[in-house]
Coordinates of C-alpha atoms in Angstrom, one line a residue:
Chain Y
M392 CA -10.8 -27.5 11.4
T393 CA -11.3 -23.7 11.0
L394 CA -10.6 -21.3 13.8
V395 CA -11.8 -17.7 13.8
F396 CA -10.5 -15.1 16.2
T397 CA -11.0 -11.4 16.9
L398 CA -9.0 -8.9 19.0
C399 CA -10.4 -6.3 21.4
S400 CA -10.2 -4.8 24.8
V401 CA -13.0 -5.3 27.4
N402 CA -14.8 -2.1 26.2
Y403 CA -15.5 -3.8 22.9
L404 CA -16.8 -7.1 24.2
A405 CA -20.3 -6.4 23.0
Q406 CA -19.0 -6.2 19.4
A407 CA -16.9 -9.4 19.8
H408 CA -20.0 -11.1 21.3
T409 CA -22.1 -10.0 18.3
L410 CA -19.5 -11.3 15.8
G411 CA -19.4 -14.6 17.7
D412 CA -23.2 -15.0 17.6
S413 CA -23.3 -14.4 13.9
L414 CA -20.6 -17.0 13.4
R415 CA -22.4 -19.5 15.6
E416 CA -25.5 -19.1 13.5
Q417 CA -24.0 -19.3 10.1
N418 CA -20.9 -21.4 10.7
P419 CA -21.4 -23.5 13.8
D420 CA -18.5 -25.8 12.8
F421 CA -16.0 -23.0 13.2
E422 CA -14.2 -22.5 16.6
Y423 CA -14.3 -18.9 17.8
I424 CA -11.8 -17.2 20.2
I425 CA -11.8 -13.7 21.4
G426 CA -8.2 -12.4 21.8
L427 CA -8.3 -10.0 24.7
V428 CA -5.8 -7.1 24.6
D429 CA -6.7 -6.4 28.2
K430 CA -6.9 -8.0 31.6
L431 CA -10.0 -9.5 33.2
D432 CA -9.0 -10.0 36.8
T433 CA -8.1 -6.4 37.4
K434 CA -11.7 -5.3 36.7
D435 CA -14.9 -5.6 38.7
I436 CA -16.8 -7.5 36.0
D437 CA -20.3 -8.9 36.2
K438 CA -19.4 -12.4 35.1
S439 CA -23.0 -13.2 34.0
K440 CA -22.6 -10.6 31.2
L441 CA -19.4 -12.2 29.7
P442 CA -20.1 -13.7 26.3
D443 CA -20.1 -17.5 26.1
Y444 CA -17.0 -17.7 24.0
Q445 CA -13.3 -18.6 24.8
L446 CA -11.3 -15.6 25.9
L447 CA -7.6 -15.6 25.4
E448 CA -5.7 -12.8 27.1
V449 CA -2.7 -11.3 25.3
D450 CA -0.3 -11.9 28.2
K451 CA -0.9 -15.6 27.8
I452 CA 0.4 -16.1 24.3
N453 CA 4.1 -15.6 25.0
I454 CA 4.9 -12.5 22.8
P455 CA 8.7 -12.2 23.1
D456 CA 8.9 -8.4 23.7
F457 CA 5.4 -7.7 24.9
V458 CA 6.7 -5.3 27.6
G459 CA 8.6 -3.3 25.0
M460 CA 5.6 -3.2 22.7
C461 CA 3.4 -1.9 25.5
D462 CA 5.9 0.8 26.1
R463 CA 6.3 1.8 22.4
Y464 CA 2.7 1.7 21.2
D465 CA -0.5 3.6 21.9
I466 CA -3.6 1.5 22.4
T467 CA -4.6 1.4 18.7
E468 CA -1.1 0.4 17.7
L469 CA -0.9 -2.3 20.4
N470 CA -4.2 -3.8 19.6
T471 CA -3.2 -4.2 15.9
A472 CA 0.4 -5.2 16.6
V473 CA -0.5 -8.4 18.4
K474 CA -2.5 -9.8 15.4
P475 CA 0.3 -11.8 13.8
Y476 CA 1.4 -13.0 17.2
Y477 CA -2.0 -14.6 17.7
F478 CA -1.7 -16.3 14.3
D479 CA 1.7 -17.5 15.3
Y480 CA 0.4 -18.8 18.6
F481 CA -2.4 -20.7 16.9
L482 CA -0.2 -22.2 14.2
K483 CA 2.2 -23.5 16.9
N484 CA -0.2 -24.5 19.6
R485 CA -3.2 -25.8 17.7
P486 CA -2.0 -28.5 15.3
D487 CA -5.6 -29.6 14.8
I488 CA -6.4 -26.3 13.1
T489 CA -6.0 -25.9 9.3
N490 CA -7.5 -22.5 8.6
I491 CA -7.2 -19.4 10.7
I492 CA -9.4 -16.4 10.0
Y493 CA -9.2 -13.0 11.7
F494 CA -12.2 -10.7 11.8
D495 CA -12.3 -7.2 13.4
P496 CA -14.8 -7.3 16.3
D497 CA -17.1 -4.8 14.5
I498 CA -18.0 -7.3 11.8
I499 CA -21.1 -9.4 11.3
V500 CA -20.9 -12.6 9.3
F501 CA -24.1 -13.1 7.2
D502 CA -23.5 -16.3 5.3
K503 CA -21.9 -19.7 5.5
L504 CA -18.3 -18.9 4.5
K505 CA -18.0 -21.6 1.7
H506 CA -16.6 -19.2 -0.8
L507 CA -13.8 -18.3 1.6
T508 CA -13.0 -21.9 2.7
K509 CA -12.8 -22.9 -1.0
N510 CA -10.3 -20.1 -1.7
L511 CA -8.3 -21.1 1.4
A512 CA -8.1 -24.7 0.0
E513 CA -6.5 -23.3 -3.1
N514 CA -4.3 -20.6 -1.6
N515 CA -2.1 -19.9 1.4
I516 CA -3.4 -16.4 2.3
V517 CA -6.6 -14.5 1.5
V518 CA -6.9 -10.7 1.7
T519 CA -9.7 -8.4 0.7
P520 CA -9.2 -5.0 -1.0
H521 CA -10.9 -1.9 0.3
M522 CA -12.4 -1.3 -3.1
T523 CA -12.4 -2.8 -6.6
T524 CA -13.5 0.2 -8.7
P525 CA -12.5 3.9 -8.5
Y526 CA -14.4 6.5 -6.5
N527 CA -14.6 9.2 -9.2
D528 CA -15.4 11.9 -6.7
T529 CA -13.5 14.2 -4.3
K530 CA -14.9 12.9 -1.0
W531 CA -13.1 11.5 2.0
Q532 CA -11.6 8.9 2.1
S533 CA -9.9 9.4 -1.2
E534 CA -8.0 6.8 -3.3
E535 CA -4.7 8.2 -2.0
D536 CA -5.9 8.0 1.6
I537 CA -6.4 4.2 1.0
I538 CA -2.9 4.0 -0.6
N539 CA -1.4 5.7 2.5
T540 CA -3.0 3.3 4.9
G541 CA -3.2 0.1 2.9
I542 CA -5.0 -1.3 -0.2
Y543 CA -6.2 -4.4 1.7
N544 CA -8.4 -3.9 4.7
F545 CA -7.0 -5.8 7.7
G546 CA -10.3 -6.2 9.5
F547 CA -10.1 -9.5 7.7
V548 CA -7.2 -11.8 6.8
A549 CA -7.2 -15.6 6.5
I550 CA -4.5 -18.2 6.2
K551 CA -4.2 -21.9 5.6
R552 CA -1.6 -23.8 7.6
S553 CA 1.4 -23.9 5.1
E554 CA 5.0 -23.2 5.0
E555 CA 4.4 -20.0 3.1
A556 CA 1.8 -18.7 5.6
Q557 CA 4.2 -19.4 8.5
K558 CA 6.9 -17.5 6.7
M559 CA 4.5 -14.6 6.3
V560 CA 3.4 -14.6 9.9
T561 CA 7.0 -14.7 11.1
W562 CA 8.0 -11.8 8.9
W563 CA 4.9 -9.9 9.9
C564 CA 5.6 -10.4 13.7
D565 CA 9.1 -9.2 13.1
K566 CA 7.9 -6.0 11.5
L567 CA 5.2 -5.3 14.1
E568 CA 7.4 -5.7 17.0
K569 CA 8.9 -2.2 16.4
E570 CA 7.1 -0.7 13.3
C571 CA 3.4 -0.9 14.0
K572 CA 3.1 2.8 14.2
I573 CA 0.8 5.4 12.7
D574 CA 3.4 7.5 10.9
L575 CA 2.0 8.2 7.4
C576 CA 5.0 10.4 6.3
N577 CA 7.2 7.4 6.9
G578 CA 5.0 4.8 5.2
L579 CA 3.6 3.3 8.5
F580 CA 0.0 2.6 9.3
V581 CA -0.3 0.0 12.0
D582 CA -0.4 -3.7 10.8
Q583 CA -2.4 -3.0 7.7
H584 CA 0.0 -1.2 5.5
W585 CA 2.6 -4.0 5.8
A586 CA 0.1 -6.3 4.1
E587 CA 0.8 -4.5 0.9
F588 CA 3.9 -6.7 0.6
F589 CA 1.9 -10.0 1.0
P590 CA 1.2 -10.6 -2.7
V591 CA 4.7 -9.6 -3.7
Y592 CA 6.7 -11.5 -1.0
F593 CA 4.7 -14.6 -0.7
D594 CA 3.2 -17.3 -3.0
K595 CA -0.5 -18.0 -3.5
V596 CA -1.8 -14.9 -1.9
F597 CA -5.4 -14.5 -3.1
I598 CA -6.8 -11.0 -3.5
D599 CA -10.5 -11.9 -3.1
K600 CA -12.6 -9.4 -5.0
H601 CA -15.9 -11.1 -4.1
L602 CA -18.3 -8.1 -3.6
G603 CA -20.0 -9.8 -0.6
N604 CA -16.7 -9.6 1.4
N605 CA -15.9 -6.9 3.9
V606 CA -18.7 -4.6 2.8
A607 CA -18.1 -1.2 4.5
Y608 CA -18.2 2.5 3.9
W609 CA -15.0 2.3 1.8
N610 CA -16.7 0.1 -0.9
L611 CA -20.4 1.0 -0.6
H612 CA -20.0 3.2 -3.7
E613 CA -19.8 0.0 -5.8
R614 CA -22.2 -2.2 -3.7
V615 CA -26.0 -1.9 -3.2
C616 CA -27.5 -3.9 -0.4
S617 CA -30.9 -5.5 -0.4
F618 CA -32.8 -8.2 1.5
V619 CA -34.1 -10.8 -0.9
E620 CA -35.8 -14.1 0.2
N621 CA -34.6 -14.0 3.7
S622 CA -31.0 -13.1 3.1
W623 CA -28.9 -10.0 2.3
V624 CA -27.4 -9.7 -1.2
I625 CA -25.1 -7.2 -2.9
N626 CA -26.0 -5.7 -6.3
G627 CA -29.1 -7.9 -6.6
N628 CA -27.6 -11.4 -6.5
I629 CA -24.3 -11.7 -4.7
P630 CA -24.7 -13.1 -1.2
L631 CA -23.4 -10.8 1.5
Q632 CA -20.6 -12.6 3.3
F633 CA -19.6 -10.2 6.0
F634 CA -20.4 -6.5 6.8
H635 CA -17.8 -4.3 8.5
Y636 CA -19.3 -1.6 10.7
S637 CA -16.0 0.3 10.9
G638 CA -16.2 3.6 12.7
Y639 CA -19.9 3.3 13.6
L640 CA -20.7 4.5 17.1
I641 CA -23.9 3.7 19.0
A642 CA -23.6 7.2 20.5
K643 CA -23.9 8.7 17.0
P644 CA -26.5 6.5 15.4
N645 CA -27.0 9.0 12.5
E646 CA -23.5 8.7 11.2
V647 CA -22.3 5.7 9.1
S648 CA -18.7 6.1 10.2
K649 CA -16.5 8.6 11.8
Y650 CA -13.8 8.1 9.2
Q651 CA -15.5 9.3 6.1
D652 CA -18.0 11.6 4.5
R653 CA -19.0 9.7 1.3
I654 CA -21.8 7.5 2.6
S655 CA -24.7 8.7 4.6
F656 CA -28.0 7.2 5.6
E657 CA -29.8 9.9 3.6
N658 CA -28.1 8.9 0.3
R659 CA -28.0 5.2 1.1
P660 CA -31.3 4.1 2.6
D661 CA -30.5 0.5 1.6
I662 CA -28.0 0.2 4.4
I663 CA -30.3 1.5 7.2
P664 CA -31.7 -1.9 8.2
L665 CA -28.2 -3.4 8.3
F666 CA -27.2 -0.8 10.8
E667 CA -30.4 -1.0 12.8
L668 CA -29.8 -4.7 13.1
Y669 CA -26.3 -4.1 14.3
R670 CA -27.3 -1.5 16.9
N671 CA -30.0 -3.8 18.3
Q672 CA -27.6 -6.7 18.7
L673 CA -24.9 -4.5 20.3
L674 CA -27.5 -3.3 22.8
T675 CA -28.7 -6.8 23.5
N676 CA -25.1 -7.8 24.1
N677 CA -24.6 -5.1 26.7
E678 CA -22.7 -2.5 24.7
L679 CA -23.7 0.2 27.2
Y680 CA -22.2 -1.9 30.1
W681 CA -18.9 -2.9 28.4
K682 CA -18.0 0.4 26.8
N683 CA -17.0 2.1 30.0
F684 CA -14.2 -0.3 31.0
K685 CA -10.8 1.1 30.7
C686 CA -8.1 -1.0 29.1
D687 CA -5.2 -2.0 31.3
Y688 CA -2.7 -1.3 28.5
I689 CA -3.7 2.4 28.0
K690 CA -0.7 4.5 29.0
P691 CA -0.8 8.1 30.2
K692 CA -0.1 10.6 27.4
K693 CA 3.5 11.8 27.4
V694 CA 3.8 15.4 28.5
Q695 CA 6.9 17.2 27.3
R696 CA 8.3 19.2 30.2
L697 CA 10.8 22.0 30.2
V698 CA 9.6 23.3 26.8
R699 CA 11.3 26.6 27.2
V700 CA 14.6 25.2 28.3
R701 CA 14.5 22.9 25.3
K702 CA 13.8 25.8 22.9
Y703 CA 16.7 28.0 24.3
A704 CA 19.2 25.1 24.4
K705 CA 18.5 24.4 20.7
M706 CA 18.6 28.0 19.5
P707 CA 22.3 28.4 18.6
L708 CA 22.4 25.3 16.4
E709 CA 19.0 26.0 14.9
K710 CA 20.2 29.5 13.9
L711 CA 23.3 28.0 12.3
A712 CA 21.2 25.4 10.4
S713 CA 18.8 28.0 9.0
L714 CA 21.8 30.1 7.8
I715 CA 23.4 27.2 6.1
E716 CA 20.1 26.1 4.6
K717 CA 19.9 29.3 2.6
L718 CA 23.3 28.9 1.0
Chain C
M831 CA -1.5 -1.8 -36.6
A832 CA 2.2 -2.7 -36.1
S833 CA 2.7 -6.4 -35.4
S834 CA 5.9 -5.9 -33.3
P835 CA 5.6 -4.8 -29.7
I836 CA 6.8 -1.3 -28.9
I837 CA 9.1 -0.4 -26.0
F838 CA 8.8 3.2 -25.1
T839 CA 10.3 5.5 -22.6
V840 CA 9.5 9.1 -21.5
C841 CA 12.1 11.8 -20.9
T842 CA 13.0 15.4 -21.1
I843 CA 15.8 16.7 -23.4
N844 CA 18.3 16.7 -20.6
Q845 CA 17.6 12.9 -20.3
L846 CA 17.7 12.2 -24.0
A847 CA 21.2 10.6 -23.9
N848 CA 19.8 8.1 -21.4
A849 CA 16.9 7.3 -23.6
L850 CA 19.2 6.8 -26.6
V851 CA 21.4 4.4 -24.7
L852 CA 18.3 2.4 -23.7
G853 CA 17.2 2.4 -27.3
D854 CA 20.7 1.1 -28.4
S855 CA 20.4 -1.7 -25.9
V856 CA 17.0 -2.6 -27.1
K857 CA 18.2 -2.6 -30.7
I858 CA 21.0 -5.0 -29.9
H859 CA 19.0 -7.5 -27.7
N860 CA 15.5 -7.1 -28.9
P861 CA 15.5 -6.3 -32.6
D862 CA 12.0 -7.8 -32.6
F863 CA 10.7 -4.8 -30.5
E864 CA 10.3 -1.3 -31.8
F865 CA 11.7 1.5 -29.7
Q866 CA 10.2 5.0 -29.4
I867 CA 10.7 8.0 -27.2
G868 CA 8.0 10.2 -25.6
L869 CA 9.5 13.6 -25.1
V870 CA 8.1 16.0 -22.4
D871 CA 9.3 19.0 -24.4
E872 CA 9.0 20.1 -28.1
E873 CA 10.8 18.2 -30.8
T874 CA 12.0 21.5 -32.2
N875 CA 14.0 22.2 -29.0
I876 CA 16.2 19.2 -29.5
P877 CA 19.7 20.5 -30.4
N878 CA 20.8 19.9 -34.0
F879 CA 23.8 17.7 -33.0
I880 CA 21.4 15.0 -31.9
Q881 CA 20.2 12.7 -34.6
S882 CA 18.0 10.1 -33.0
P883 CA 17.7 6.7 -34.8
Y884 CA 14.4 6.2 -32.9
P885 CA 11.1 8.1 -33.4
I886 CA 10.6 10.9 -30.9
I887 CA 7.1 12.0 -30.1
G888 CA 6.7 15.4 -28.6
V889 CA 4.1 15.7 -25.7
K890 CA 2.2 18.4 -27.6
S891 CA 1.0 16.0 -30.2
L892 CA -0.9 14.0 -27.4
N893 CA -3.2 17.0 -26.7
I894 CA -3.3 16.1 -23.0
N895 CA -6.4 17.5 -21.5
G896 CA -5.3 20.0 -18.8
F897 CA -1.7 19.9 -19.8
G898 CA -1.1 23.6 -19.2
G899 CA -2.3 23.3 -15.6
M900 CA -0.1 20.3 -15.0
S901 CA 2.9 22.3 -16.2
E902 CA 2.1 25.0 -13.7
R903 CA 1.6 22.6 -10.8
Y904 CA 4.3 20.0 -11.2
T905 CA 8.1 19.9 -11.0
H906 CA 10.1 18.8 -14.1
E907 CA 10.4 15.3 -12.5
E908 CA 6.7 15.0 -11.8
M909 CA 5.9 16.2 -15.3
V910 CA 7.8 13.3 -16.9
A911 CA 6.2 10.8 -14.6
D912 CA 2.7 12.2 -14.9
C913 CA 2.7 12.2 -18.7
K914 CA 3.5 8.5 -18.8
P915 CA -0.2 7.2 -18.9
F916 CA -0.9 9.6 -21.8
F917 CA 2.1 8.4 -23.8
A918 CA 1.0 4.8 -23.1
E919 CA -2.5 5.6 -24.5
Y920 CA -0.9 7.1 -27.5
F921 CA 1.4 4.1 -28.3
L922 CA -1.3 1.6 -27.6
K923 CA -3.1 3.0 -30.6
K924 CA -0.2 1.7 -32.7
T925 CA 0.5 -1.7 -31.2
E926 CA -1.1 -4.7 -29.4
K927 CA 1.7 -5.0 -26.8
L928 CA 3.5 -2.2 -25.1
L929 CA 6.3 -2.0 -22.6
F930 CA 7.4 1.1 -20.7
I931 CA 11.0 1.2 -19.5
D932 CA 12.5 4.1 -17.5
C933 CA 14.9 6.1 -19.6
T934 CA 17.7 5.5 -17.1
S935 CA 17.6 1.8 -17.8
V936 CA 19.7 -0.5 -20.0
I937 CA 18.7 -4.0 -21.0
F938 CA 21.3 -6.8 -21.2
Q939 CA 19.5 -9.6 -22.9
S940 CA 16.3 -10.3 -24.8
I941 CA 13.2 -9.6 -22.7
S942 CA 10.9 -11.3 -25.2
F943 CA 9.3 -13.4 -22.4
I944 CA 7.3 -10.2 -21.6
D945 CA 5.7 -10.5 -25.0
S946 CA 4.4 -14.0 -24.1
L947 CA 3.4 -12.9 -20.6
L948 CA 1.2 -10.3 -22.2
N949 CA -0.7 -13.0 -24.0
K950 CA -2.1 -14.1 -20.7
S951 CA -2.4 -10.7 -18.9
N952 CA -3.5 -7.1 -19.5
I953 CA -1.1 -5.3 -17.2
I954 CA 2.3 -6.3 -15.9
I955 CA 3.7 -4.4 -12.9
T956 CA 7.1 -4.8 -11.2
P957 CA 7.6 -4.9 -7.4
Q958 CA 10.4 -2.8 -6.0
L959 CA 11.3 -5.7 -3.7
L960 CA 10.8 -9.4 -3.9
F961 CA 12.2 -10.9 -0.7
A962 CA 11.0 -10.4 2.8
N963 CA 13.4 -9.2 5.5
V964 CA 16.4 -8.4 3.2
H965 CA 16.1 -4.7 2.6
P966 CA 17.4 -2.8 5.6
D967 CA 14.4 -0.4 5.8
E968 CA 11.3 -2.0 4.2
K969 CA 9.0 0.8 5.3
Q970 CA 10.7 3.2 2.9
I971 CA 9.4 1.0 0.1
L972 CA 5.9 1.0 1.7
N973 CA 6.1 4.8 1.6
S974 CA 7.2 5.2 -2.0
G975 CA 5.4 2.2 -3.5
I976 CA 5.4 -1.6 -3.5
Y977 CA 5.4 -1.4 -7.3
H978 CA 8.0 0.5 -9.3
A979 CA 6.7 2.6 -12.2
G980 CA 9.9 2.1 -14.2
F981 CA 8.9 -1.2 -15.9
I982 CA 5.3 -1.7 -17.0
G983 CA 3.8 -4.0 -19.6
L984 CA 0.5 -3.3 -21.3
K985 CA -1.7 -5.2 -23.7
N986 CA -4.3 -3.5 -25.9
S987 CA -7.5 -4.5 -24.1
V988 CA -10.7 -3.0 -22.7
E989 CA -9.2 -3.4 -19.2
T990 CA -6.0 -1.7 -20.0
T991 CA -7.9 1.2 -21.6
K992 CA -9.9 1.5 -18.3
F993 CA -6.7 1.4 -16.3
L994 CA -4.9 4.1 -18.4
A995 CA -7.9 6.4 -18.3
W996 CA -8.1 6.1 -14.5
W997 CA -4.3 6.4 -14.0
G998 CA -4.1 9.4 -16.3
N999 CA -6.9 11.1 -14.5
N1000 CA -5.1 10.8 -11.2
T1001 CA -1.7 11.9 -12.6
R1002 CA -3.4 14.9 -14.2
Q1003 CA -5.0 16.0 -11.0
K1004 CA -2.9 14.5 -8.2
G1005 CA 0.5 13.7 -9.6
F1006 CA 2.4 15.4 -6.8
K1007 CA 5.2 13.9 -4.9
N1008 CA 4.0 14.1 -1.3
M1009 CA 4.4 10.8 0.6
C1010 CA 2.7 12.2 3.7
K1011 CA -0.5 12.2 1.6
G1012 CA 0.0 8.9 -0.2
L1013 CA 1.2 10.6 -3.4
N1014 CA 4.3 9.8 -5.4
A1015 CA 3.7 11.2 -8.9
D1016 CA 2.6 8.3 -11.1
Q1017 CA 4.0 5.5 -9.0
L1018 CA 1.9 5.1 -5.8
W1019 CA -1.3 4.8 -7.9
L1020 CA -0.1 1.4 -9.0
E1021 CA -0.9 0.0 -5.5
H1022 CA -4.5 -0.1 -6.4
V1023 CA -3.9 -1.9 -9.7
P1024 CA -4.1 -5.6 -8.6
A1025 CA -7.3 -4.9 -6.7
M1026 CA -9.0 -2.7 -9.3
F1027 CA -8.2 -4.3 -12.6
D1028 CA -8.4 -7.8 -14.0
G1029 CA -5.5 -9.7 -15.6
V1030 CA -2.8 -8.1 -13.6
H1031 CA 0.5 -9.9 -13.5
I1032 CA 2.9 -9.1 -10.7
L1033 CA 6.4 -9.7 -12.3
K1034 CA 8.5 -11.5 -9.7
E1035 CA 11.7 -11.7 -11.8
S1036 CA 14.8 -10.7 -9.9
G1037 CA 16.8 -9.8 -13.0
I1038 CA 14.4 -7.0 -14.0
N1039 CA 14.6 -3.4 -13.1
I1040 CA 17.5 -3.6 -10.7
G1041 CA 18.0 -0.2 -9.0
Y1042 CA 19.3 1.3 -5.8
W1043 CA 16.0 0.3 -4.1
N1044 CA 16.5 -3.4 -4.5
L1045 CA 20.3 -3.8 -4.8
P1046 CA 20.5 -5.1 -1.2
E1047 CA 18.4 -8.1 -2.2
R1048 CA 19.8 -8.8 -5.7
N1049 CA 23.1 -10.5 -6.4
L1050 CA 24.3 -9.0 -9.7
N1051 CA 27.1 -11.5 -10.2
Q1052 CA 24.9 -14.5 -9.6
L1053 CA 22.3 -13.1 -12.0
K1054 CA 25.0 -12.5 -14.7
S1055 CA 26.4 -16.0 -14.4
N1056 CA 23.0 -17.6 -14.5
S1057 CA 22.1 -15.4 -17.6
K1058 CA 19.2 -13.9 -15.6
L1059 CA 20.3 -10.3 -15.7
Y1060 CA 17.7 -8.5 -17.9
S1061 CA 17.7 -4.8 -17.0
I1062 CA 19.3 -2.3 -14.7
N1063 CA 17.8 1.0 -13.9
Y1064 CA 20.4 3.7 -12.9
R1065 CA 17.8 6.2 -11.7
D1066 CA 19.0 8.3 -8.7
R1067 CA 22.4 6.7 -8.3
A1068 CA 25.9 7.5 -9.4
F1069 CA 26.3 6.2 -12.9
P1070 CA 29.0 3.6 -13.3
S1071 CA 31.8 4.4 -15.7
E1072 CA 30.6 1.9 -18.5
Y1073 CA 27.2 3.6 -18.5
T1074 CA 28.7 7.1 -18.5
E1075 CA 30.8 6.2 -21.5
K1076 CA 27.8 5.2 -23.5
L1077 CA 25.9 8.3 -22.4
N1078 CA 28.9 10.5 -23.5
K1079 CA 28.7 9.1 -27.0
H1080 CA 25.2 10.7 -27.1
S1081 CA 26.4 14.1 -25.9
Y1082 CA 25.2 13.6 -22.4
K1083 CA 27.2 16.5 -20.9
K1084 CA 25.7 19.1 -23.3
L1085 CA 22.2 17.7 -23.2
S1086 CA 22.0 17.4 -19.4
K1087 CA 22.4 21.2 -19.0
I1088 CA 19.2 21.9 -20.9
T1089 CA 16.4 23.1 -18.7
P1090 CA 13.1 21.3 -19.4
K1091 CA 10.4 23.4 -20.9
Y1092 CA 7.5 22.2 -18.8
G1093 CA 7.1 22.1 -15.1
F1094 CA 9.4 23.9 -12.7
E1095 CA 12.6 23.2 -10.7
D1096 CA 11.8 21.2 -7.5
P1097 CA 12.2 23.7 -4.6
N1098 CA 12.7 20.8 -2.2
K1099 CA 15.5 19.3 -4.2
P1100 CA 18.3 18.4 -1.7
T1101 CA 21.1 21.0 -1.8
F1102 CA 24.4 20.9 0.0
G1103 CA 23.2 23.5 2.5
K1104 CA 20.0 21.6 3.2
T1105 CA 21.8 18.4 3.8
I1106 CA 24.2 20.0 6.3
A1107 CA 21.3 21.9 8.0
S1108 CA 19.4 18.7 8.6
K1109 CA 22.5 17.1 10.1
I1110 CA 22.9 20.0 12.5
R1111 CA 19.2 19.7 13.5
S1112 CA 19.6 16.0 14.2
V1113 CA 22.3 16.9 16.7
N1114 CA 19.8 19.2 18.3
K1115 CA 17.5 16.2 19.0
L1116 CA 20.1 15.1 21.5
V1117 CA 18.9 18.0 23.7
D1118 CA 15.5 16.2 24.1
V1119 CA 17.2 12.9 24.8
I1120 CA 19.5 14.3 27.4
L1121 CA 16.7 16.3 29.1
D1122 CA 14.3 13.4 29.1
K1123 CA 17.0 11.3 30.8
F1124 CA 17.7 14.1 33.3
I1125 CA 14.0 14.5 34.3
S1126 CA 13.4 10.8 34.8

């Protein structure tokens, strides 16, 4: 049995709903669970709008130091930090499940994932790189931006139940308990950058370069999309597996993604229908309703008080330090 | 084309003694490999008291496109690292199989297995760490690079040519050391290699390229007793006495005082004053801790 899960807060339920619908259509034999980094009963929710999929709230999966993590992390960090804990929960509580696949909620699956299940049968872990050929330009994001945040995009990762995968999940949980930060100068970028270690630390980690996987702004420079005989294909003949609408906002329908300036709808008319399709499905799945709910785990921004007192208290030592520095 | 594989290193004149010690260890343990030195300086600047038994190729003979600009932008250390792809291109014209080893390395037994690994792969890269959860601060390695640029194998192939052209293009333009921006001279570019090129072998051999970064997870004595110790890289750590002795035989003390011709002195190099200053500033952080406690 294969289990697919995603992670989001209530404000992203339209996306998770859309992903679920695409899975149901293409892969009806997969079980689908929405991991909710949020609480349902604190909100006044119109139950009729809830997607018809299992919801598993994060406070139900026994994360050992969840309180500490809520305290340490901002909402982006927290949402990503719980990912390995869900894997761990499913490995331990669902012995009937062999393959576990994670997708970001802003993904649509376009095909029966036979290619992926075959690769999982032969490997322990499957990851997808952001790109498989150089950019050869000076646009944003650059090749070094990708290095800084992670070669493999963690909007997707899949594991097969195995000793090696459990080892990976345990180590990954351990790292993300305290070091799921965005702190680029110190090598940290949420859960994703840690994945750089996977092929080095663990056996049978497959770097899946199939061009139909995880198609998104970061690899559209090497992938042309077209609709041929009722299905989407990449570069003329490679079946599109899943498309990742990372950074796309319904409120800004003319922008491909808020994280880049390489790909636009003007220079890439081939992707326009893919985004129209997405926009329509999100609207059908009540995006405008869900987007306004505030996540229970958002914390107020820390305001530093007594700024002046701090400055003066530090002054003598700071003066000494700058003197010594020049020696 | 030479039938024997070439091992090469890249250095400046002040590191020439290190390169010669590496060459001596290759000669002893791998007489089947040729050893050559890429010099990021001019051959004519090598003092007369040095007679290298190994061919030395000066960087000028590579005619690197944009070399003058690199020398203006990069520190001495960056220069040595960033010229590596160009030397690799140069040596691959002479041999089918090529191995780069950092000049601060010494080999302890034959590494001919690399030769056979290259029959099946185009590029061999070496991880800094091999074991999860052993190094006390794994994020440092994420920051500087999962793969270490001090031990790289290359086979003459279309894919390798593509790789070197791409790598060189990046070290020519963006070969800075600035970890906040994802740059670490030649090294961080290697992160892309398994995803971008075919036939990449990730060398998981714990006796290869042992350095300060992986000492916490490597057991030197055990490796020695199992005859699995292949190479140690003494980069950025205090040299042990047996290594210093070998260096001194190649006039290390005199050579190490020679300022490299290309690039400039790293302005951010840690000095005694800077180290003390940063310690003082860390004491100042207590002010915030105390005040935060006081407020709450």
